[in-house]
Coordinates of C-alpha atoms and ligand atoms in Angstrom, one line a residue:
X481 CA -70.9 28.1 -41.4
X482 CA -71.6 31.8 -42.9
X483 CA -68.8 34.1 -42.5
X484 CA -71.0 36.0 -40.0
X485 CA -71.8 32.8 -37.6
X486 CA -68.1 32.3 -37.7
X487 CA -67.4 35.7 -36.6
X488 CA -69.9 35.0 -33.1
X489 CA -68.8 31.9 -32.9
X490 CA -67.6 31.8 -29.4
X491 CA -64.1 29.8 -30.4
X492 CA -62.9 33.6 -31.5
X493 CA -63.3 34.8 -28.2
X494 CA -61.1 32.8 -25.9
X495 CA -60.4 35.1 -23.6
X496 CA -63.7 34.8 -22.0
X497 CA -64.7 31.0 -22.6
X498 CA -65.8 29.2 -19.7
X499 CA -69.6 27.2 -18.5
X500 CA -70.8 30.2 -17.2
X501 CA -70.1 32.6 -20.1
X502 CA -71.2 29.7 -23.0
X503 CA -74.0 29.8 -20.9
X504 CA -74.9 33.5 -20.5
X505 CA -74.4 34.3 -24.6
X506 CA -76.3 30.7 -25.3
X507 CA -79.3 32.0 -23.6
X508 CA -78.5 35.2 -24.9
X509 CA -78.3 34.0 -28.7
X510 CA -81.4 31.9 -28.5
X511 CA -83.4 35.3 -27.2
X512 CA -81.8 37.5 -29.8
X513 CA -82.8 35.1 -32.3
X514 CA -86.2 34.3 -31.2
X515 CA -86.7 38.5 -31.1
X516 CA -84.8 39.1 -34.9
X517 CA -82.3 41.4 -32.6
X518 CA -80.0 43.2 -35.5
X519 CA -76.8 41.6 -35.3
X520 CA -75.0 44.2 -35.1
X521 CA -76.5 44.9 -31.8
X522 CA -76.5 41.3 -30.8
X523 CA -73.0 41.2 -31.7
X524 CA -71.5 44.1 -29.6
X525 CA -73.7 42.3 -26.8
X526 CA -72.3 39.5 -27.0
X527 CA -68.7 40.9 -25.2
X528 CA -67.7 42.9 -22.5
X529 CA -67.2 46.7 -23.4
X530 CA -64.0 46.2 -20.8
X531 CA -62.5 43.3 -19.1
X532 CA -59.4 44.4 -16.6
X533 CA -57.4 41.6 -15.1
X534 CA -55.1 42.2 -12.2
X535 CA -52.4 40.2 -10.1
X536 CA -51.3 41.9 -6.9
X537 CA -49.2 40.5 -4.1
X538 CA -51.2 39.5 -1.0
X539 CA -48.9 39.4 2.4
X540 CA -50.5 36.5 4.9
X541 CA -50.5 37.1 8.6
X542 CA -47.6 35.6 8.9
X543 CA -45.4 38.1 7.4
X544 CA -42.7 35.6 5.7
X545 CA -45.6 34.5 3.2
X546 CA -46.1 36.8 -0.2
X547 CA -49.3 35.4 -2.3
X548 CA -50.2 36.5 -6.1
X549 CA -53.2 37.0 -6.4
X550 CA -55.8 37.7 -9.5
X551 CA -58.6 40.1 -9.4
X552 CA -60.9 40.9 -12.3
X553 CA -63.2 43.9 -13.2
X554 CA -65.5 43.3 -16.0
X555 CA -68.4 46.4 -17.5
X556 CA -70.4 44.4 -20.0
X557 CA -72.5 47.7 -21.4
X558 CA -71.6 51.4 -20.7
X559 CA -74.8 52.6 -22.9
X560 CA -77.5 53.1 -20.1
X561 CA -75.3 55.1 -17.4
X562 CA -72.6 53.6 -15.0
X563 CA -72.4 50.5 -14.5
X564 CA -73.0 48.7 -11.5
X565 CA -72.3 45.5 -10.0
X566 CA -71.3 43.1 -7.2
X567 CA -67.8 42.1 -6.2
X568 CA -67.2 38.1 -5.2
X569 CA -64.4 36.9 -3.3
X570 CA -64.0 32.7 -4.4
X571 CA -61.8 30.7 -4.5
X572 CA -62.7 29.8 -8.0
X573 CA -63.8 33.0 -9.6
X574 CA -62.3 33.7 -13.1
X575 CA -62.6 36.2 -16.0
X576 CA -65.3 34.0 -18.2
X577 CA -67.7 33.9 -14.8
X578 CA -67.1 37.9 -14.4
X579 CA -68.1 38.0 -17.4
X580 CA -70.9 36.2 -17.3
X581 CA -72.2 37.8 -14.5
X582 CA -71.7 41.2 -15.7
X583 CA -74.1 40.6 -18.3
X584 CA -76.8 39.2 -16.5
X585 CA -76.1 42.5 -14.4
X586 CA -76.9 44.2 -17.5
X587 CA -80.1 42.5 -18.1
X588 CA -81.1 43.1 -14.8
X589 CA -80.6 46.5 -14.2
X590 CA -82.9 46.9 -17.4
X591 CA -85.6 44.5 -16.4
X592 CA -86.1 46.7 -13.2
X593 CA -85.4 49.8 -15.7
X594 CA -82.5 51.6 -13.1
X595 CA -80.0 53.5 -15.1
X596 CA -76.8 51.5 -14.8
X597 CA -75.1 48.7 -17.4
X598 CA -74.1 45.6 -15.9
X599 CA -70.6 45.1 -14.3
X600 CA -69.1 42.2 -11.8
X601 CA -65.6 42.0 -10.0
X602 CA -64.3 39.5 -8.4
X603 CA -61.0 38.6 -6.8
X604 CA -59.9 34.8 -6.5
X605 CA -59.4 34.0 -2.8
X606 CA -61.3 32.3 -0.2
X607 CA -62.4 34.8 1.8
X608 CA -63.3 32.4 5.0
X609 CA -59.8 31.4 5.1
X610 CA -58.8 34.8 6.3
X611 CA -58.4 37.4 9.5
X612 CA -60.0 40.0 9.3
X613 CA -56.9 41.9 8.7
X614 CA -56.1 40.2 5.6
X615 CA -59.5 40.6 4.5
X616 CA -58.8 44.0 4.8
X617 CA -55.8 43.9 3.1
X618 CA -56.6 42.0 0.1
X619 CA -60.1 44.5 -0.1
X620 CA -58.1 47.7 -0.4
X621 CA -55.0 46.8 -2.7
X622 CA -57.4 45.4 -4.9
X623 CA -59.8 48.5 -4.9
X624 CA -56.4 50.4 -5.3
X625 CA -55.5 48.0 -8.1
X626 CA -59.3 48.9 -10.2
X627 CA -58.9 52.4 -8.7
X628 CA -59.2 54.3 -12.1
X629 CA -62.4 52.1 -13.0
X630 CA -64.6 52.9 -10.4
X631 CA -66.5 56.0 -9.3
X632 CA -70.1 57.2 -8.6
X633 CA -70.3 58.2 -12.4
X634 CA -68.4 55.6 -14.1
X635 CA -68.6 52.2 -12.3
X636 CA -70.1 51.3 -8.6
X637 CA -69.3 48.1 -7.1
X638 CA -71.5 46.5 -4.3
X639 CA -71.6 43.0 -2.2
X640 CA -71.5 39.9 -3.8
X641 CA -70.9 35.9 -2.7
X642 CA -67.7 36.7 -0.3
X643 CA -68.4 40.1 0.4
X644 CA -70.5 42.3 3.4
X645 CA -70.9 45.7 4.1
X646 CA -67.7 45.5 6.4
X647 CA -65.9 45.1 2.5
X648 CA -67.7 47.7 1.0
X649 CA -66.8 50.3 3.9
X650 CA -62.9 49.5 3.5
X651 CA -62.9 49.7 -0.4
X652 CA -65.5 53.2 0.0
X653 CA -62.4 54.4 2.6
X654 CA -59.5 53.2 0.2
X655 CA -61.4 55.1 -2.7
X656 CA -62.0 58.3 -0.1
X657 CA -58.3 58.7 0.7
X658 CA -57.2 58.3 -2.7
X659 CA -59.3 61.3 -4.3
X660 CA -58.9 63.5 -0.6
X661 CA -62.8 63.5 0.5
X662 CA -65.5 61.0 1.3
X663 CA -67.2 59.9 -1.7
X664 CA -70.2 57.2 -0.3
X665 CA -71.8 57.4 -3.5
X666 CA -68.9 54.9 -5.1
X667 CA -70.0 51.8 -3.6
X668 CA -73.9 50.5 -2.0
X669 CA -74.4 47.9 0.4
X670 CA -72.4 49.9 2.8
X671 CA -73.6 50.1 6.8
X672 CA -76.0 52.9 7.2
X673 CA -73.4 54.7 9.2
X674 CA -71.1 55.8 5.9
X675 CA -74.1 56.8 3.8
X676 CA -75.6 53.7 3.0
X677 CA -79.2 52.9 2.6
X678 CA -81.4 51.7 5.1
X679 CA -82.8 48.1 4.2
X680 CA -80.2 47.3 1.5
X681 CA -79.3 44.2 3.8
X682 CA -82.5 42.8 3.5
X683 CA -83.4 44.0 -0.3
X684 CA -82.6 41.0 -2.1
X685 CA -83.8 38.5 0.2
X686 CA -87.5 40.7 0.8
X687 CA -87.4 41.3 -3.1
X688 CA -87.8 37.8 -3.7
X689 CA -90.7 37.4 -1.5
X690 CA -92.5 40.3 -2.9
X691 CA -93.1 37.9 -5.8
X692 CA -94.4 35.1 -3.9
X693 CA -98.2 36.5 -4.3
X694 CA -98.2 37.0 -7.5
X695 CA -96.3 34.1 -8.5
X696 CA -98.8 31.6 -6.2
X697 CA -101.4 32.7 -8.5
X698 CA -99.6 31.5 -11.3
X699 CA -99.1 27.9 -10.4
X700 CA -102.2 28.0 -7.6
X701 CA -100.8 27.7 -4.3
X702 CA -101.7 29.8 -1.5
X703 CA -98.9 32.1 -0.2
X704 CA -100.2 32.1 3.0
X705 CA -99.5 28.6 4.4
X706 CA -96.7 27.4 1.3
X707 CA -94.2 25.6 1.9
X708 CA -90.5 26.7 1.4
X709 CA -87.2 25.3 1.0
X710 CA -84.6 27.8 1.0
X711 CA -80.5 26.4 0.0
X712 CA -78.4 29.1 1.7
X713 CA -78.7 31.3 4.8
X714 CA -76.5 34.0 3.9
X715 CA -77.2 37.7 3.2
X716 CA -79.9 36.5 0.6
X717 CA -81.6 33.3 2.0
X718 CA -81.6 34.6 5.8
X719 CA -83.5 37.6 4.6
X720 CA -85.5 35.8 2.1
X721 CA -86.3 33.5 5.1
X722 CA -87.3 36.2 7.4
X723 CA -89.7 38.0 4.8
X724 CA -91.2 34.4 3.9
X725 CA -92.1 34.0 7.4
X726 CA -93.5 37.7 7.8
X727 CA -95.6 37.1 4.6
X728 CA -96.7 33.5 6.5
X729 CA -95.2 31.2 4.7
X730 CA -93.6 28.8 6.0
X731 CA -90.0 28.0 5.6
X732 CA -89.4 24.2 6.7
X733 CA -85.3 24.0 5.7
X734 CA -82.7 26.1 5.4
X735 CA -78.9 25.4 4.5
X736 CA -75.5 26.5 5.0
X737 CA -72.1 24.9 3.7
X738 CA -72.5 22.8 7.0
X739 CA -75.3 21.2 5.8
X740 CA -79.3 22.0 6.5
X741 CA -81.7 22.3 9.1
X742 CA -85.2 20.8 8.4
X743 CA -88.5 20.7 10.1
X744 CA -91.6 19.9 8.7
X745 CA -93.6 22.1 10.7
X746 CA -91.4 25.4 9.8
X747 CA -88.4 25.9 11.9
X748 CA -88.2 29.9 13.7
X749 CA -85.9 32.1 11.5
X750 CA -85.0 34.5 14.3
X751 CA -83.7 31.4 16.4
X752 CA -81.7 29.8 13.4
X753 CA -80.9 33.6 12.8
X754 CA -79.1 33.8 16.2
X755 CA -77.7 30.3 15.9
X756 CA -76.1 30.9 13.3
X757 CA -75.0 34.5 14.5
X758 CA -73.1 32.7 17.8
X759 CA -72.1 29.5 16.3
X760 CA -71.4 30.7 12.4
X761 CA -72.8 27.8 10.9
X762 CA -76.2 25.8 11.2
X763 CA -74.7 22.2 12.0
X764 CA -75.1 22.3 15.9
X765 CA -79.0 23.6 15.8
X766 CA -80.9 22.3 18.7
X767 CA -85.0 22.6 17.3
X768 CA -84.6 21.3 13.7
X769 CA -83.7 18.0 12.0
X770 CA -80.0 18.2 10.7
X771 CA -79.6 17.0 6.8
X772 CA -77.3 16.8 4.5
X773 CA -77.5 20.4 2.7
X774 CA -78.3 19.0 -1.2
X775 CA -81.2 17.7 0.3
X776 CA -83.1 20.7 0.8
X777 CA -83.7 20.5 -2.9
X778 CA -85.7 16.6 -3.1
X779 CA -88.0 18.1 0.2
X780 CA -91.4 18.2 -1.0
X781 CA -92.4 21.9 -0.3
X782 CA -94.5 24.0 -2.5
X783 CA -91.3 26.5 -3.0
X784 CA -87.9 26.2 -3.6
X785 CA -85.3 29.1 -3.3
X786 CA -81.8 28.4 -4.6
X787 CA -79.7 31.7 -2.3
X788 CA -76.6 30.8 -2.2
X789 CA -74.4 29.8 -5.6
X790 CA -74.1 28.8 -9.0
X791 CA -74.7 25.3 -10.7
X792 CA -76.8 23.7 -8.1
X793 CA -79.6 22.7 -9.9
X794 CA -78.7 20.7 -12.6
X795 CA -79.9 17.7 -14.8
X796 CA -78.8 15.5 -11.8
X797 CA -81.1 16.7 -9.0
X798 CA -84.1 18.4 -11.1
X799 CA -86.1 15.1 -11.4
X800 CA -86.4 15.0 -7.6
X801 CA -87.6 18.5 -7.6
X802 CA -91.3 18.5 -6.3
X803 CA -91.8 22.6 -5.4
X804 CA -94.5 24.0 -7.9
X805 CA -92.3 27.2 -7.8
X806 CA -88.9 28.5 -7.8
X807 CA -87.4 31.2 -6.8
X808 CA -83.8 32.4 -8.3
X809 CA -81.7 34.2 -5.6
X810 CA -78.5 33.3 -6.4
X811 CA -77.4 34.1 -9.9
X812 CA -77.2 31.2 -12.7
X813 CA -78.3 28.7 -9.8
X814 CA -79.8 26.5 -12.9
X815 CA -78.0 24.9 -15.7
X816 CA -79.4 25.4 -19.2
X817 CA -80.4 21.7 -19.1
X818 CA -82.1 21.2 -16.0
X819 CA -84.1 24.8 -16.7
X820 CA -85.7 23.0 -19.8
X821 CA -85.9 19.5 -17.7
X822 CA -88.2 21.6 -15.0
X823 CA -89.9 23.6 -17.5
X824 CA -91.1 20.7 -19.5
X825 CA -92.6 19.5 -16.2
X826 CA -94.4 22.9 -15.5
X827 CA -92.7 23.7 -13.0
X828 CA -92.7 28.0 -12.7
X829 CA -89.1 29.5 -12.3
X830 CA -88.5 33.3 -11.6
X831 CA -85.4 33.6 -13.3
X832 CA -82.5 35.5 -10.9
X833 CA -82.7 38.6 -13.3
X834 CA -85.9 39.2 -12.4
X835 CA -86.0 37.6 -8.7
X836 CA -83.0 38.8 -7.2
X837 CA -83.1 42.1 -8.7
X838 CA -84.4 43.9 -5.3
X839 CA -80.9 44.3 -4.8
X840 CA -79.6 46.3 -7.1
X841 CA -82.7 47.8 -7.0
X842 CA -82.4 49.6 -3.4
X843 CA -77.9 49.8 -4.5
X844 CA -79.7 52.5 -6.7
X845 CA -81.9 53.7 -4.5
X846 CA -78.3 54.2 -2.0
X847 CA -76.7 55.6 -4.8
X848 CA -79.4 58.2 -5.6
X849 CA -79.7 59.2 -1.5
X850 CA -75.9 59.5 -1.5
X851 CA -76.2 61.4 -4.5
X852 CA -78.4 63.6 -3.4
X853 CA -77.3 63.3 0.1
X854 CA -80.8 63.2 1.2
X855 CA -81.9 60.3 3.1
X856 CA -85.0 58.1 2.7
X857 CA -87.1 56.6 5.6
X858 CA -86.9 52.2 5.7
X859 CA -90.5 52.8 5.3
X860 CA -90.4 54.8 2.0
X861 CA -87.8 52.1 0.7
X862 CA -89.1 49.4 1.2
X863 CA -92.8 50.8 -0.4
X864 CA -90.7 51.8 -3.7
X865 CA -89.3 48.2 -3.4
X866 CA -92.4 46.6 -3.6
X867 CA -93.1 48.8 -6.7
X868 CA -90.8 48.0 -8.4
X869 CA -90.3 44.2 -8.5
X870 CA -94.1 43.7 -8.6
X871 CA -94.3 45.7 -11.2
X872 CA -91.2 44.2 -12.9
X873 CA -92.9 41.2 -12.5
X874 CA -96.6 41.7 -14.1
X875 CA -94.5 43.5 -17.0
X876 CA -92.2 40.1 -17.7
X877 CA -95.3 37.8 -17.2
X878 CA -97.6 39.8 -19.6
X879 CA -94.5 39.2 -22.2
X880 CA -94.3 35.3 -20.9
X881 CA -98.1 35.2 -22.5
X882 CA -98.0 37.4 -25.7
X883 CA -95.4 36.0 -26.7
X884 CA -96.1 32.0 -24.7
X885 CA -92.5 32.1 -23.6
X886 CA -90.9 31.1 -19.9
X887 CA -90.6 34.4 -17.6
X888 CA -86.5 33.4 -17.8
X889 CA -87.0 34.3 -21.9
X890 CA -89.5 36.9 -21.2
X891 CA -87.4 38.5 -18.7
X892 CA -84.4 38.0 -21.1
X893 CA -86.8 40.0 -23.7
X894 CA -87.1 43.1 -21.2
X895 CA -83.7 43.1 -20.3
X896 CA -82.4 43.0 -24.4
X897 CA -85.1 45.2 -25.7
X898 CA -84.3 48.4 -23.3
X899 CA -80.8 47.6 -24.3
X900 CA -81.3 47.5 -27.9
X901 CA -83.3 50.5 -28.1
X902 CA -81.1 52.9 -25.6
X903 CA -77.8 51.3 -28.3
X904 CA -79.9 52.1 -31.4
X905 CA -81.0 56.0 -30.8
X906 CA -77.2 56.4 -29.0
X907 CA -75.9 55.5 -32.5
X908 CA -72.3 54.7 -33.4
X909 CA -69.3 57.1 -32.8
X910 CA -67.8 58.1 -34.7
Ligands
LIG1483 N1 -74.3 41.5 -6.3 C1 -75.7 41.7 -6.3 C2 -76.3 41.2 -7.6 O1 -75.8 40.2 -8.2 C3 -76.0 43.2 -6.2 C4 -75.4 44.1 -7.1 C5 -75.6 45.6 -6.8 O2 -76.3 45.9 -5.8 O3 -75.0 46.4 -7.5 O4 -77.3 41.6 -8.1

């Protein structure tokens, strides 16, 4: 190996090694070398500009009981403005999957060209094991614990897998009474009522429909009609669900950690909606066939939309993947392995960099009205929306052809390009 491969190889960087990460500088090598990216771009890529690990002590209900616990907050690439990202509460996060998500944050946030580098945080609980007062516990000594990170100019955190609005109003509080006034703009995805933007709820799930049209006409199905298959029912496949239906789709499954409901003939969103809002979980649905959740991902629909977590489609379940299309809403919801398994077979993915992006999409939009504090209609929102990720979309598909690529590489093209060139005029200090 030359000196210089040895240098990248990822066995020097320990501190971050884990699937996820291997995974996110794998695809990332592969692009840089397929676009001749200078290396010493590609190489200060490759890590996180700064990775803070935290333990604090977490006091149960109960009083008696003192937990440690670990929280993490990574920002991958301070070049392009602050950075910006999710926070996950799991009960398996760790600093290599920060990490890794903090750069596909980056990538995103250029793809849709808003002004922010890529960050992630996550703290490593399970968050459905707790009160609501220990959620609120955990939320604000950990946002006291990142304190000196985060700010409207530096770093803005948002929801992630784990995480609501209800979180992002208690850290936005803890972060208010530290400096003395209110400060909305440090956090998006907060309720309308503390500054935060009308249809951020629904962004990521309505930005992955907006792609449904233009994508159809890629593989040749008809929107109008298609068949989909969505695996979660959280804050990004419920709403997901709910635009598929208002674009007349029709969405046959759904799934939860309970398992999935499934009816051939489409099921009503707004019933499983208020299911699901009055009995928390799916299992229990009167109208729809009840399934085991993996399932929803052997149904033979035209569409599939992976919304809830990591990992799930992998070289194990692709083969019995028959949707012509899928649609990314978690992040990294397909291993490297079964990605090239379903490509081979031509099946069309939009990558979760591009897909999924609607979120942080209208997090900047929240940011700028709280910045401003001048406040946009749902109607004006949702139109610059649409903008956006269809025209994110043509823009990554035009690269997919030039250069006959997948949209994940072209997408991965975008992302690194804007990256590069924003690094290269910046310069090095000193
Ligand atoms: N957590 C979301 C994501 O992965 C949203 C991030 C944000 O709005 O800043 O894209």
């Amino acid at each position: 190996m030359d000196p210089k491969a040895m240098e990248n190889d990822q066995s020097t960087r320990p501190e971050y090694d884990s699937q996820m990460y291997n995974e996110a500088v794998g695809q990332f090598n592969r692009v840089a070398a397929l676009m001749n990216l200078d290396e010493n771009i590609a190489d200060r890529l490759r890590v996180p500009q700064k990775a803070t690990v935290v333990s604090f002590p977490f006091r149960h209900d109960t009083y008696t009981e003192v937990e440690t616990i670990f929280g993490y907050r990574v920002q991958h690439l301070t070049t392009m403005g602050p950075t910006k990202g999710g926070i996950r509460f799991a009960p398996d996060v760790d600093l290599g999957e920060v990490a890794a998500l903090a750069m596909w944050m980056t990538w995103k946030c250029a793809i849709v060209g808003v002004p922010f580098g890529g960050a992630k945080g996550g703290v490593r609980i399970n968050p459905m094991e707790l009160s609501r007062a220990e959620l609120q516990r955990v939320t604000r000594r950990y946002t006291m614990e990142i304190i000196n990170l985060i700010g409207p100019e530096t770093d803005i955190p948002a929801p992630d897998l784990g995480t609501n609005e209800q979180v992002m109003a208690w850290l936005m509080d803890t972060y208010s009474q530290h400096v003395g006034h209110a400060v909305p703009a440090v956090v998006t995805g907060k309720p309308p009522a503390l500054g935060g933007s009308v249809a951020r709820r629904e962004a990521t799930g309505r930005g992955l429909m907006f792609l449904l049209p233009q994508a159809s006409n890629v593989v040749d199905i008809n929107p109008e009609g298609a068949t989909v298959a969505i695996h979660g029912f959280g804050n990004v496949g419920r709403f997901a669900a709910v635009a598929a239906e208002q674009m007349k789709a029709k969405v046959v499954a759904v799934s939860d950690i309970s398992g999935a409901i499934y009816d051939p003939d489409g099921i009503s969103v707004a019933a499983a909606g208020k299911w699901v809002d009055e009995n928390r979980y799916l299992e229990g649905y009167p109208d729809a066939d009840f399934i085991d959740g993996d399932k929803v991902f052997a149904l033979d629909v035209d569409v599939m939309v992976p919304a809830a977590i990591q990992n799930v489609i992998r070289a194990d379940n692709a083969p019995d993947i028959k949707a012509k299309l899928i649609i990314e809403g978690a992040n990294n919801p397909t291993t490297l392995e079964a990605d090239d398994m379903l490509r081979e077979r031509g099946v069309l993915i939009i990558p979760d960099i591009l897909a999924n992006a609607g979120g942080v999409t209208v997090s900047y939009f929240e940011w700028v009205q709280d910045v401003q504090k001048y406040f946009w209609t749902e109607n004006e929102v949702v139109a610059r929306l649409r903008e956006i990720m269809t025209r994110a979309f043509d823009e990554v598909h035009s690269i997919a052809i030039a250069e006959e690529v997948d949209l994940r590489t072209a997408a991965l093209i975008k992302g690194i390009r804007r990256v590069a060139d924003a690094k290269l005029v910046r310069g090095v200090f000193p």
